[in-house]
Coordinates of C-alpha atoms in Angstrom, one line a residue:
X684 CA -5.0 -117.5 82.5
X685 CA -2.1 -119.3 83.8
X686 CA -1.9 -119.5 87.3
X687 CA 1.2 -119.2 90.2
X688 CA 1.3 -122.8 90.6
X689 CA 1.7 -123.3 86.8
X690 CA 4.6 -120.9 86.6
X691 CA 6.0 -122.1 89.2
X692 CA 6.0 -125.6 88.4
X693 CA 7.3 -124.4 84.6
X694 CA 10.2 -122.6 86.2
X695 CA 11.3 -125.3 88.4
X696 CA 11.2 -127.8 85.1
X697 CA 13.6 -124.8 83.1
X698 CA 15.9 -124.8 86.1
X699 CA 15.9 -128.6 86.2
X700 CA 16.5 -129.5 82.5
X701 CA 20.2 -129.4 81.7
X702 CA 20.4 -127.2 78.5
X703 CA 23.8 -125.8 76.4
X704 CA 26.3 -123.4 77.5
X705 CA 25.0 -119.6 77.7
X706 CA 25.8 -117.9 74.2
X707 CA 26.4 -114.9 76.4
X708 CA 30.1 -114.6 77.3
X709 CA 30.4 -118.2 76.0
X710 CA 34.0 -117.2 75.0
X711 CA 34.9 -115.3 77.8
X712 CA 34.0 -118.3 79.8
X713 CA 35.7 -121.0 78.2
X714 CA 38.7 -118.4 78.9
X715 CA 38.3 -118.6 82.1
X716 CA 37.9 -122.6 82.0
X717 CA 41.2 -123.0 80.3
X718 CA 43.1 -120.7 82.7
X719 CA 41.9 -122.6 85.5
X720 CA 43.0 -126.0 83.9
X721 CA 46.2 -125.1 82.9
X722 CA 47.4 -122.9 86.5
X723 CA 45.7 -126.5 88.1
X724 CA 48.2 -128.5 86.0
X725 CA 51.3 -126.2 86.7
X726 CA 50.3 -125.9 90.2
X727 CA 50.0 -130.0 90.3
X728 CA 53.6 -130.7 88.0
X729 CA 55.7 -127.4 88.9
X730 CA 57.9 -129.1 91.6
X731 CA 58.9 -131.4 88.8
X732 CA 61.1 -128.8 86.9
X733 CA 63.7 -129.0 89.2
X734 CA 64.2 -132.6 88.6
X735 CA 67.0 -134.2 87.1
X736 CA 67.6 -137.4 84.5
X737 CA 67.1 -140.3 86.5
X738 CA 66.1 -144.0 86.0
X739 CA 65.1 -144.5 82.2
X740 CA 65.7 -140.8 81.1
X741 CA 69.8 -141.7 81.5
X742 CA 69.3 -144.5 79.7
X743 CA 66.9 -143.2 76.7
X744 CA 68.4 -139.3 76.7
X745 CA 72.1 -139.2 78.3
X746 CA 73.4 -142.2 76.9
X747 CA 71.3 -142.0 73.6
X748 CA 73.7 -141.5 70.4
X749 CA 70.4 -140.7 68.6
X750 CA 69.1 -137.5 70.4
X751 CA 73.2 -135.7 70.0
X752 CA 72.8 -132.6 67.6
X753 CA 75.6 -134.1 65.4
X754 CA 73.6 -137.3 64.9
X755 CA 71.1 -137.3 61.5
X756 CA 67.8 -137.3 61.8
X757 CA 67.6 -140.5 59.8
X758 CA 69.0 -142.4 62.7
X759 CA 65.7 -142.1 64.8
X760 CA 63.9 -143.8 62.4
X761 CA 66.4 -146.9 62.0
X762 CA 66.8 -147.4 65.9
X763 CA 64.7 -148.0 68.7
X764 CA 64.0 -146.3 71.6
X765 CA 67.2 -146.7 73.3
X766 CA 69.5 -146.0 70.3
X767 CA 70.1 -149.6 69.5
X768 CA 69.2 -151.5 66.4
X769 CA 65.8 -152.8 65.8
X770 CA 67.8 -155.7 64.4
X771 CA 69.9 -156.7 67.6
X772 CA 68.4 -159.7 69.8
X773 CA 69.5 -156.7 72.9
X774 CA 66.6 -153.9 71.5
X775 CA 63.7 -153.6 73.1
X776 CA 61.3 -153.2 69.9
X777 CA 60.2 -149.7 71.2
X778 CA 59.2 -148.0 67.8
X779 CA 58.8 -143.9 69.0
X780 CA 61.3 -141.9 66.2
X781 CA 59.0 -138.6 66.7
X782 CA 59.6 -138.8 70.3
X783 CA 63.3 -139.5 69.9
X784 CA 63.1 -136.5 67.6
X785 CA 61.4 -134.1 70.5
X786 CA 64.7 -134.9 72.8
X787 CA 66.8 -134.1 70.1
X788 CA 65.1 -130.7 69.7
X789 CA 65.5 -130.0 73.3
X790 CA 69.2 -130.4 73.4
X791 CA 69.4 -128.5 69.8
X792 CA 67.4 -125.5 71.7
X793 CA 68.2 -125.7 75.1
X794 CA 71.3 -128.3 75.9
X795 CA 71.4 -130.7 78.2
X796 CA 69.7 -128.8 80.9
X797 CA 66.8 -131.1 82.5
X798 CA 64.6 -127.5 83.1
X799 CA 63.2 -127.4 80.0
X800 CA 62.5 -131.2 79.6
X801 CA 60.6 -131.0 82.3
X802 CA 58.6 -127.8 81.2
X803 CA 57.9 -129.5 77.9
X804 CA 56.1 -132.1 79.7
X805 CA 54.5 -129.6 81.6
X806 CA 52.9 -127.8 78.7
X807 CA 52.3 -130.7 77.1
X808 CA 49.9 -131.9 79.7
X809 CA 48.6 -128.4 79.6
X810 CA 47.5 -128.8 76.4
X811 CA 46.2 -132.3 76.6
X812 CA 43.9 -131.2 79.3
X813 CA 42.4 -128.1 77.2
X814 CA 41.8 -130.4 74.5
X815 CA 40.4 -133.1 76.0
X816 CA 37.7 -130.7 77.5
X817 CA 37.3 -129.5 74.1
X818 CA 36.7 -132.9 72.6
X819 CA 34.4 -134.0 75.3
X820 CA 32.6 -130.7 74.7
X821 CA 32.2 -131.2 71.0
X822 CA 31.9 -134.7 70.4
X823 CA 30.9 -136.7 73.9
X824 CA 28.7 -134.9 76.4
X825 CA 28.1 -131.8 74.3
X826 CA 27.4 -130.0 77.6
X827 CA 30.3 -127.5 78.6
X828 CA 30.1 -128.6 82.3
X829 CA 30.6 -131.8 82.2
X830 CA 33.4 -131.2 79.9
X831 CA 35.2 -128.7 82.7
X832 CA 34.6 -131.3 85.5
X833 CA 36.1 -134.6 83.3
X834 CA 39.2 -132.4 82.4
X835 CA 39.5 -130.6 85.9
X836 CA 39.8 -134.7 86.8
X837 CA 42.0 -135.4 84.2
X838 CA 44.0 -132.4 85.0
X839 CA 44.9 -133.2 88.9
X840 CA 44.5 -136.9 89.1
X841 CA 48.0 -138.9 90.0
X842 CA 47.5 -141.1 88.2
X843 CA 49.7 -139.2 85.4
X844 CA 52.2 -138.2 87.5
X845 CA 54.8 -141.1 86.1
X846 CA 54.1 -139.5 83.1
X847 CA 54.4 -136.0 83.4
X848 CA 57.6 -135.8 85.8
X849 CA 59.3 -138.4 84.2
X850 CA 60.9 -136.9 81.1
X851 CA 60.9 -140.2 79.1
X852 CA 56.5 -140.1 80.1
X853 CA 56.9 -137.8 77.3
X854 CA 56.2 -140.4 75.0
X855 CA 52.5 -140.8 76.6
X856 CA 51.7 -137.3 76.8
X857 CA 52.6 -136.3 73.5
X858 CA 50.9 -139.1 72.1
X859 CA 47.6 -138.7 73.9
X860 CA 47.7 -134.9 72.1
X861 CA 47.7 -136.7 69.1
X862 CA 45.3 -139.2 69.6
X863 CA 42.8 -136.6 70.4
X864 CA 43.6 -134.1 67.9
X865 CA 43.1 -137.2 65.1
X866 CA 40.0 -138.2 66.6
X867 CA 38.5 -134.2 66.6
X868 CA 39.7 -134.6 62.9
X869 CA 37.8 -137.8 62.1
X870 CA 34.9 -136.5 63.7
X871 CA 34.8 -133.0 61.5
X872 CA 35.4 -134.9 58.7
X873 CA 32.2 -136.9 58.9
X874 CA 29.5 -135.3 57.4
X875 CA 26.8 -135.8 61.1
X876 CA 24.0 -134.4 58.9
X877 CA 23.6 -138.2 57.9
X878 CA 24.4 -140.1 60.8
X879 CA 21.8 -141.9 62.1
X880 CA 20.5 -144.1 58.9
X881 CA 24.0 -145.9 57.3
X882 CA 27.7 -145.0 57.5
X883 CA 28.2 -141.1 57.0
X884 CA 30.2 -140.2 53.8
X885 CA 33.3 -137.9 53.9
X886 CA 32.1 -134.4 54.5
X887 CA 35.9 -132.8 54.9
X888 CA 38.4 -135.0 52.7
X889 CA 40.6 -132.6 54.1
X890 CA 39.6 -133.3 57.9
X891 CA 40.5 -137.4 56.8
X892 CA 43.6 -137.3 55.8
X893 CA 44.3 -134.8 58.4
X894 CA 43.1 -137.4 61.1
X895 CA 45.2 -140.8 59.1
X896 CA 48.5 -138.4 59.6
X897 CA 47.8 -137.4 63.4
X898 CA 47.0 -140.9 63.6
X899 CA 50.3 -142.3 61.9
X900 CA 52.3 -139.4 64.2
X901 CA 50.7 -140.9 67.3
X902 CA 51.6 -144.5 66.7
X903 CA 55.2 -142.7 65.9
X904 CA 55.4 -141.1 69.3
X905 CA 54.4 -144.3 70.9
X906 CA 53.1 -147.6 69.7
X907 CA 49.7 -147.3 71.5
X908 CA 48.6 -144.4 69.7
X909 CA 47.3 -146.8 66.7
X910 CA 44.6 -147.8 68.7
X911 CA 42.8 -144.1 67.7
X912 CA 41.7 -145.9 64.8
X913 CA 39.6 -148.1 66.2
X914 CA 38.4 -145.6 68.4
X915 CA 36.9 -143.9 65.6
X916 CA 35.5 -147.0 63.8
X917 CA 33.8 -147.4 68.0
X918 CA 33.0 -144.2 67.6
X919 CA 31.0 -144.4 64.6
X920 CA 29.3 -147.4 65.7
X921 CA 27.8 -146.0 68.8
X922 CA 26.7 -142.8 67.0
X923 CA 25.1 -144.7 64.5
X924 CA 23.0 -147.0 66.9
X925 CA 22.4 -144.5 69.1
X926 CA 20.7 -142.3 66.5
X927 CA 19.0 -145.4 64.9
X928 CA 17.7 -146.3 68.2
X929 CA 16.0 -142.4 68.5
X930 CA 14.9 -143.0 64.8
X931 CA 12.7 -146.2 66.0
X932 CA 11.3 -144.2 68.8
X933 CA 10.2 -141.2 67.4
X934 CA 13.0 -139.0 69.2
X935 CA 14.1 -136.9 66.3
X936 CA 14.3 -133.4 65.6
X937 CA 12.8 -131.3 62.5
X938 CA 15.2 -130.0 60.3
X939 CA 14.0 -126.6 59.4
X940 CA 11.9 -126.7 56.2
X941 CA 13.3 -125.2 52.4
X942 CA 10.8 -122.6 51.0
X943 CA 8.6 -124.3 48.8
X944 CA 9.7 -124.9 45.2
X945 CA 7.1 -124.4 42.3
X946 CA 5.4 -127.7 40.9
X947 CA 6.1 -129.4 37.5
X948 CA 1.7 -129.6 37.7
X949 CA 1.1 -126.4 38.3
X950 CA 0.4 -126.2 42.0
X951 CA 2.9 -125.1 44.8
X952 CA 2.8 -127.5 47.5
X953 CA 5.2 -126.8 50.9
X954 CA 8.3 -129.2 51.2
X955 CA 8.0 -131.7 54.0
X956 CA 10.9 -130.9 56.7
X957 CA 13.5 -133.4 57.2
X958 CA 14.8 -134.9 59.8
X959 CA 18.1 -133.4 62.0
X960 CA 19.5 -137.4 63.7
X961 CA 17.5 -139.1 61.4
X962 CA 18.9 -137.2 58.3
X963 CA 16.7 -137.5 55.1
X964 CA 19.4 -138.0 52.5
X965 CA 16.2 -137.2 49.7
X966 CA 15.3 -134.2 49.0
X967 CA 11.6 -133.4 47.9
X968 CA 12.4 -131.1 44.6
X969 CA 8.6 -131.8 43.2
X970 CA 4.9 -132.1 43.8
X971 CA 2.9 -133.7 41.4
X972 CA -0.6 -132.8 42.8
X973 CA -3.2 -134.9 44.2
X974 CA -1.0 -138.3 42.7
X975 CA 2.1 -137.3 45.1
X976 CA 2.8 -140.7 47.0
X977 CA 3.5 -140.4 50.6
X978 CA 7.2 -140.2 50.9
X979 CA 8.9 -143.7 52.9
X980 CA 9.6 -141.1 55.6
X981 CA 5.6 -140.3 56.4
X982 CA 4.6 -144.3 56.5
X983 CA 3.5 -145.2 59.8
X984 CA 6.2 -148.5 60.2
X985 CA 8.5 -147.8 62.4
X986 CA 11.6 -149.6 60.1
X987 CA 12.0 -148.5 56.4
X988 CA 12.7 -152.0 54.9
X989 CA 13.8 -152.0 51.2
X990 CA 11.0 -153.1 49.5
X991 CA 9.0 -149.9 50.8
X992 CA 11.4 -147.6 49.4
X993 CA 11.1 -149.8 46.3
X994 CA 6.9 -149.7 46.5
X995 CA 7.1 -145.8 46.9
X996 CA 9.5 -145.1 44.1
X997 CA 7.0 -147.0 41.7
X998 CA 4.4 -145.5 42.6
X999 CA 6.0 -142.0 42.5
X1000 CA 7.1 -142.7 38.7
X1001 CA 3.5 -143.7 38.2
X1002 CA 2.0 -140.8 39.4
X1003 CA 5.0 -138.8 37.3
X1004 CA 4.3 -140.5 34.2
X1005 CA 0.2 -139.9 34.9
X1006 CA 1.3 -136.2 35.5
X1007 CA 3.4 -135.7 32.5
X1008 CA 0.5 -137.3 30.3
X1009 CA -2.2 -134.6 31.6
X1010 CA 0.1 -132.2 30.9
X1011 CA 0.8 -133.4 27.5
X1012 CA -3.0 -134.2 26.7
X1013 CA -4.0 -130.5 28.4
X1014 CA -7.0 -129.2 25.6
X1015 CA -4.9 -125.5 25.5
X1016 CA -1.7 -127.5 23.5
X1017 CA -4.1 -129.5 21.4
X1018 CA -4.1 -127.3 18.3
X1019 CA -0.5 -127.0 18.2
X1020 CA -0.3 -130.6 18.5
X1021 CA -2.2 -131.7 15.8
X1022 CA -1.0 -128.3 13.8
X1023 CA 2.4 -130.4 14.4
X1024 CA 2.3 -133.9 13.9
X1025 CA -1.9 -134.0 12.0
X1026 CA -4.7 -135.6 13.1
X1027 CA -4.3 -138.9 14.5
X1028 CA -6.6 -142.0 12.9

């Protein structure tokens, strides 16, 4: 019998331990989330659209021969920032054709009017906000909450407002989108069912070269977007100690078991689970009876060093070999052996 105190002390624990997002209206709720975020940031950023070009917008939109509709495209790419040749001592090196190219669209779609470069800017940090909560959802806290309350900060702090009223800020909005949306690539093109043990192979060659060309597209819209890169490669190594470090302690989780798969000996055995952070890259396909060596997984060490994995596969092609001869030596196949190959002296 369990008694009040019990249940009351098992409650209190459920309450206290954070645990995922309800499954329950789980859409519906990140919905909600997002419609918050984005009227926060157009509440935050809507005074800006009546703003006009001023200080480096004159400079990097009105008097740019780059961004007029009867300039080629191909121009962008051979000037800076400015519209002046990355070969004149006078340029000021600023590499951003992509974001040259997003002016350009405006005036092609809209003219000259400042309104809709400043609602481009506007949306854009819409967006970066709803995806940042996504990423920090998926691939940092993996807790919905926190997510909301990191981008509701993101969304409101003025810190960004350079950035988001002044038309040329474009540049860093549009490139933070892309940073992000190259790193959620990198990370769903990692295969995380072997993270924890070495470098994880490519899961999603797709989801790679997806994340190199958002990557390249960033470090086109502005020259700090190259850094997502290493933010991956950071990325990767703090995943990878992290779940090493739960490996050594015992904090893993069972991956849930395959049914059993019939013996070469005869007898079914049932296949050891895996291991979810740890992730068992070997897969048990046999059992070989009694002789079946404890896999490098079950030994008590706490660090698999090479010459154990080395130790166990010998003595698992022993015990293979020892299996095979029974099987081959088995009284039942005797007559057709000799009937085969005679009597041996």
């Amino acid at each position: 019998m369990v008694t009040g105190s019990a249940r009351r002390g098992s409650r209190s624990r459920d309450r206290a331990a954070p645990g995922p997002c309800p499954s329950a209206g789980g859409r519906r709720g990140g919905a909600a989330a997002a419609a918050v975020l984005a009227g926060l940031c157009a509440l935050c950023y809507g005074n800006s659209l009546r703003g006009e070009f001023v200080h480096d917008d004159v400079w990097a939109i009105v008097n740019n021969p780059d961004v007029r509709a009867a300039a080629p495209v191909s121009a962008a790419f051979a000037n800076d920032f400015w519209g002046k040749r990355m070969a004149e001592n006078t340029s000021h090196k600023s590499y951003r054709p992509l974001c040259v190219l997003t002016f350009k669209l405006n005036i092609l779609l809209a003219g000259m009017n400042p309104f809709y470069f400043h609602a481009v800017n506007v949306i854009l940090h819409c967006l970066v906000t709803l995806v940042l909560m996504y990423t920090c959802d998926k691939a940092v806290f993996k807790d919905c909450r926190l997510a909301f309350v990191t981008a509701l900060f993101f969304a409101v702090h003025p810190i960004h407002t350079e950035a988001v009223t002044g038309i040329v800020g474009r540049a860093d909005v549009l490139a933070c989108l892309l940073f992000l949306l190259a790193f959620l690539s990198y990370n769903r093109s990692v295969d995380q069912l072997y993270v924890g043990e070495h470098f994880p192979p490519t899961a999603s060659p797709f989801f790679l070269l997806l994340s190199l060309f958002l990557g390249t597209c960033a470090m086109l819209v502005k020259e700090t977007g190259v850094t997502v890169f290493g933010v991956c490669l950071v990325y990767d190594f703090f995943s990878l100690s992290y779940n090493g470090l739960k490996l050594r302690n015992g904090g893993i989780h069972q991956r849930p078991a395959r049914p059993p798969v019939p013996s070469l000996c005869g007898s079914p055995r049932v296949p050891l689970s895996g291991r979810e952070n740890g992730k068992q890259r070997f897969a048990h396909r046999g059992a070989w009876s009694s002789c079946q060596p404890a896999s490098p997984q079950e030994q008590p060490s706490e660090a698999l060093a090479v010459p154990s994995r080395a130790i166990w596969a010998i003595r698992r092609s022993t015990c293979m070999a020892k299996g095979w001869g029974e099987k081959a030596l088995n009284i039942s196949e005797a007559p057709k052996f000799v009937e085969r190959f005679g009597t041996v002296k």
